Structures are given as structure tokens and as C-alpha cells.
């Protein structure tokens, strides 16, 4: 994430990165592939939606379909609960393309990020 945050003009030191990890820690799920921890997913559940707080994969696991598979699981959970999914993604983060492919729409935009929604 450091690369994407830097492009957005956001520079975090090690302490700030750890604060990001600690924030909503109880909403965290480790993403594993072949018995190796390769990413982090944080989901907040609300009465009307699931909010994807954080979704990161190590760069060497990008482009392997893992992100699509994880996102598909989140969408299935949302459908079962009849909830929408919301998220925010930095303007220059290529993950935006993943979300668009999965049917998310851009609802709003500010100087740093897009707000996106999957209606369920």
C-alpha cells in the first residue's frame, strides 16, 4: 500500500502503518495461499451493508486471481445477508479495476479516493 499512498501524497512512518493495522483489528481476516499469509481483509458489518475497510495482497500475488476469489466470497456473504458492499479506493490504485469488474459502481469521489458500492 505504501506505493499507492505515496502517489496520493500520503506518507506514513512505521508507527502510522501499525496504527492502520491495529485499527478495526477485530474485523481482520488473514488471506492465505498455499499455507502462506499473503494479505489482509477487514470487513465491517452494518445493518445495511458490509464495508470493505481494507483489502491488501502482497504484490507478488497480484494478477493470480486471488483478489477476485476473495472478493467473490465477500459478495456471496453479502448476498446471503441481503446486504450491499461499500468501499473506498485511492484514485490511482489499480484495485479500482478489480472492483469495477466485479460490478461495483463509483458513487462519489474526492481529492484522494473513490467511494464505491456493490448493490448486492
PDB file of C-alpha atoms in Angstrom:
ATOM      1  CA  UNK A   1       0.000   0.000   0.000  1.00  0.00           C
ATOM      2  CA  UNK A   2       2.911   2.354   0.560  1.00  0.00           C
ATOM      3  CA  UNK A   3       3.261   2.933  -3.189  1.00  0.00           C
ATOM      4  CA  UNK A   4      -0.420   3.825  -3.597  1.00  0.00           C
ATOM      5  CA  UNK A   5      -0.477   6.005  -0.509  1.00  0.00           C
ATOM      6  CA  UNK A   6       2.653   7.853  -1.696  1.00  0.00           C
ATOM      7  CA  UNK A   7       1.052   8.545  -5.089  1.00  0.00           C
ATOM      8  CA  UNK A   8      -1.846  10.112  -3.196  1.00  0.00           C
ATOM      9  CA  UNK A   9       0.561  12.283  -1.207  1.00  0.00           C
ATOM     10  CA  UNK A  10       0.119  10.263   1.981  1.00  0.00           C
ATOM     11  CA  UNK A  11       3.364   9.311   3.705  1.00  0.00           C
ATOM     12  CA  UNK A  12       3.210   7.018   6.712  1.00  0.00           C
ATOM     13  CA  UNK A  13       6.029   6.037   9.009  1.00  0.00           C
ATOM     14  CA  UNK A  14       6.226   2.572  10.576  1.00  0.00           C
ATOM     15  CA  UNK A  15       4.175   3.681  13.576  1.00  0.00           C
ATOM     16  CA  UNK A  16       1.385   5.016  11.355  1.00  0.00           C
ATOM     17  CA  UNK A  17       1.386   1.789   9.310  1.00  0.00           C
ATOM     18  CA  UNK A  18       0.990  -0.209  12.523  1.00  0.00           C
ATOM     19  CA  UNK A  19      -1.862   2.065  13.583  1.00  0.00           C
ATOM     20  CA  UNK A  20      -3.590   1.226  10.268  1.00  0.00           C
ATOM     21  CA  UNK A  21      -3.170  -2.477  11.002  1.00  0.00           C
ATOM     22  CA  UNK A  22      -4.465  -2.056  14.571  1.00  0.00           C
ATOM     23  CA  UNK A  23      -7.495  -0.003  13.512  1.00  0.00           C
ATOM     24  CA  UNK A  24     -10.574  -2.268  13.421  1.00  0.00           C
ATOM     25  CA  UNK A  25      -8.286  -5.209  14.162  1.00  0.00           C
ATOM     26  CA  UNK A  26     -11.211  -7.377  15.250  1.00  0.00           C
ATOM     27  CA  UNK A  27     -12.615  -7.040  11.706  1.00  0.00           C
ATOM     28  CA  UNK A  28      -9.420  -8.562  10.275  1.00  0.00           C
ATOM     29  CA  UNK A  29      -9.015 -11.777   8.320  1.00  0.00           C
ATOM     30  CA  UNK A  30      -5.652 -13.058   7.104  1.00  0.00           C
ATOM     31  CA  UNK A  31      -5.639 -14.179   3.468  1.00  0.00           C
ATOM     32  CA  UNK A  32      -3.641 -17.376   2.990  1.00  0.00           C
ATOM     33  CA  UNK A  33      -2.425 -19.094  -0.146  1.00  0.00           C
ATOM     34  CA  UNK A  34      -0.664 -22.446  -0.043  1.00  0.00           C
ATOM     35  CA  UNK A  35      -0.268 -22.154   3.752  1.00  0.00           C
ATOM     36  CA  UNK A  36       1.373 -18.723   3.462  1.00  0.00           C
ATOM     37  CA  UNK A  37      -0.122 -15.465   4.774  1.00  0.00           C
ATOM     38  CA  UNK A  38      -0.310 -13.194   1.731  1.00  0.00           C
ATOM     39  CA  UNK A  39      -2.795 -10.499   2.622  1.00  0.00           C
ATOM     40  CA  UNK A  40      -5.298  -8.842   4.897  1.00  0.00           C
ATOM     41  CA  UNK A  41      -9.031  -8.282   4.621  1.00  0.00           C
ATOM     42  CA  UNK A  42     -11.007  -6.109   7.045  1.00  0.00           C
ATOM     43  CA  UNK A  43     -14.791  -6.178   6.843  1.00  0.00           C
ATOM     44  CA  UNK A  44     -17.143  -4.031   8.873  1.00  0.00           C
ATOM     45  CA  UNK A  45     -20.717  -5.292   9.062  1.00  0.00           C
ATOM     46  CA  UNK A  46     -23.542  -2.802   9.480  1.00  0.00           C
ATOM     47  CA  UNK A  47     -27.334  -3.231   9.367  1.00  0.00           C
ATOM     48  CA  UNK A  48     -27.498  -2.098   5.723  1.00  0.00           C
ATOM     49  CA  UNK A  49     -24.077  -3.026   4.298  1.00  0.00           C
ATOM     50  CA  UNK A  50     -20.727  -4.699   4.588  1.00  0.00           C
ATOM     51  CA  UNK A  51     -17.936  -2.149   4.383  1.00  0.00           C
ATOM     52  CA  UNK A  52     -14.644  -3.388   2.982  1.00  0.00           C
ATOM     53  CA  UNK A  53     -12.319  -1.440   5.260  1.00  0.00           C
ATOM     54  CA  UNK A  54      -9.037  -2.826   3.953  1.00  0.00           C
ATOM     55  CA  UNK A  55      -8.093  -5.380   1.305  1.00  0.00           C
ATOM     56  CA  UNK A  56      -4.429  -5.936   0.568  1.00  0.00           C
ATOM     57  CA  UNK A  57      -2.398  -8.681  -1.073  1.00  0.00           C
ATOM     58  CA  UNK A  58       1.374  -8.844  -1.234  1.00  0.00           C
ATOM     59  CA  UNK A  59       2.437  -7.537  -4.677  1.00  0.00           C
ATOM     60  CA  UNK A  60       3.870 -10.883  -5.799  1.00  0.00           C
ATOM     61  CA  UNK A  61       0.342 -12.364  -5.524  1.00  0.00           C
ATOM     62  CA  UNK A  62      -1.343  -9.744  -7.716  1.00  0.00           C
ATOM     63  CA  UNK A  63      -2.707 -10.929 -11.044  1.00  0.00           C
ATOM     64  CA  UNK A  64      -3.235 -14.547  -9.957  1.00  0.00           C
ATOM     65  CA  UNK A  65      -6.998 -14.321  -9.483  1.00  0.00           C
ATOM     66  CA  UNK A  66      -6.728 -14.414  -5.689  1.00  0.00           C
ATOM     67  CA  UNK A  67      -8.248 -10.958  -5.251  1.00  0.00           C
ATOM     68  CA  UNK A  68     -11.205 -11.943  -7.433  1.00  0.00           C
ATOM     69  CA  UNK A  69     -11.727 -15.118  -5.468  1.00  0.00           C
ATOM     70  CA  UNK A  70     -11.662 -13.295  -2.116  1.00  0.00           C
ATOM     71  CA  UNK A  71     -13.970 -10.585  -3.421  1.00  0.00           C
ATOM     72  CA  UNK A  72     -16.319 -13.281  -4.746  1.00  0.00           C
ATOM     73  CA  UNK A  73     -16.509 -14.795  -1.260  1.00  0.00           C
ATOM     74  CA  UNK A  74     -17.325 -11.395   0.250  1.00  0.00           C
ATOM     75  CA  UNK A  75     -20.037 -10.852  -2.372  1.00  0.00           C
ATOM     76  CA  UNK A  76     -21.540 -14.262  -1.620  1.00  0.00           C
ATOM     77  CA  UNK A  77     -21.620 -13.417   2.113  1.00  0.00           C
ATOM     78  CA  UNK A  78     -23.315 -10.089   1.314  1.00  0.00           C
ATOM     79  CA  UNK A  79     -25.913 -11.801  -0.876  1.00  0.00           C
ATOM     80  CA  UNK A  80     -26.701 -14.326   1.854  1.00  0.00           C
ATOM     81  CA  UNK A  81     -27.278 -11.458   4.283  1.00  0.00           C
ATOM     82  CA  UNK A  82     -29.020  -9.315   1.626  1.00  0.00           C
ATOM     83  CA  UNK A  83     -26.519  -6.501   2.104  1.00  0.00           C
ATOM     84  CA  UNK A  84     -24.698  -4.144  -0.207  1.00  0.00           C
ATOM     85  CA  UNK A  85     -20.905  -3.798  -0.089  1.00  0.00           C
ATOM     86  CA  UNK A  86     -19.183  -0.419   0.131  1.00  0.00           C
ATOM     87  CA  UNK A  87     -15.517   0.523  -0.042  1.00  0.00           C
ATOM     88  CA  UNK A  88     -13.136   3.391  -0.658  1.00  0.00           C
ATOM     89  CA  UNK A  89     -10.203   3.049  -3.028  1.00  0.00           C
ATOM     90  CA  UNK A  90      -7.426   5.544  -3.722  1.00  0.00           C
ATOM     91  CA  UNK A  91      -7.766   7.303  -7.088  1.00  0.00           C
ATOM     92  CA  UNK A  92      -4.579   5.807  -8.554  1.00  0.00           C
ATOM     93  CA  UNK A  93      -4.921   2.341  -7.038  1.00  0.00           C
ATOM     94  CA  UNK A  94      -5.208  -0.288  -9.806  1.00  0.00           C
ATOM     95  CA  UNK A  95      -7.500  -2.298  -7.484  1.00  0.00           C
ATOM     96  CA  UNK A  96     -10.267   0.004  -8.732  1.00  0.00           C
ATOM     97  CA  UNK A  97     -10.316  -2.090 -11.916  1.00  0.00           C
ATOM     98  CA  UNK A  98     -10.906  -5.257  -9.886  1.00  0.00           C
ATOM     99  CA  UNK A  99     -13.890  -3.651  -8.188  1.00  0.00           C
ATOM    100  CA  UNK A 100     -15.323  -2.381 -11.480  1.00  0.00           C
ATOM    101  CA  UNK A 101     -15.005  -5.878 -12.995  1.00  0.00           C
ATOM    102  CA  UNK A 102     -16.945  -7.202 -10.024  1.00  0.00           C
ATOM    103  CA  UNK A 103     -19.860  -4.832 -10.571  1.00  0.00           C
ATOM    104  CA  UNK A 104     -19.016  -2.065  -8.127  1.00  0.00           C
ATOM    105  CA  UNK A 105     -20.049   1.416  -9.164  1.00  0.00           C
ATOM    106  CA  UNK A 106     -18.418   4.713  -8.262  1.00  0.00           C
ATOM    107  CA  UNK A 107     -20.802   6.693  -6.038  1.00  0.00           C
ATOM    108  CA  UNK A 108     -18.595   9.609  -5.059  1.00  0.00           C
ATOM    109  CA  UNK A 109     -15.097  10.961  -5.437  1.00  0.00           C
ATOM    110  CA  UNK A 110     -12.896  13.354  -3.503  1.00  0.00           C
ATOM    111  CA  UNK A 111      -9.290  14.518  -3.922  1.00  0.00           C
ATOM    112  CA  UNK A 112      -7.939  11.174  -2.589  1.00  0.00           C
ATOM    113  CA  UNK A 113     -10.349   8.348  -3.326  1.00  0.00           C
ATOM    114  CA  UNK A 114     -13.476   6.909  -4.869  1.00  0.00           C
ATOM    115  CA  UNK A 115     -16.398   5.682  -2.812  1.00  0.00           C
ATOM    116  CA  UNK A 116     -17.731   2.529  -4.459  1.00  0.00           C
ATOM    117  CA  UNK A 117     -20.785   0.338  -3.910  1.00  0.00           C
ATOM    118  CA  UNK A 118     -21.923  -3.113  -4.969  1.00  0.00           C
ATOM    119  CA  UNK A 119     -25.710  -3.235  -4.617  1.00  0.00           C
ATOM    120  CA  UNK A 120     -25.988  -6.936  -3.857  1.00  0.00           C
TER     121      UNK A 120
END
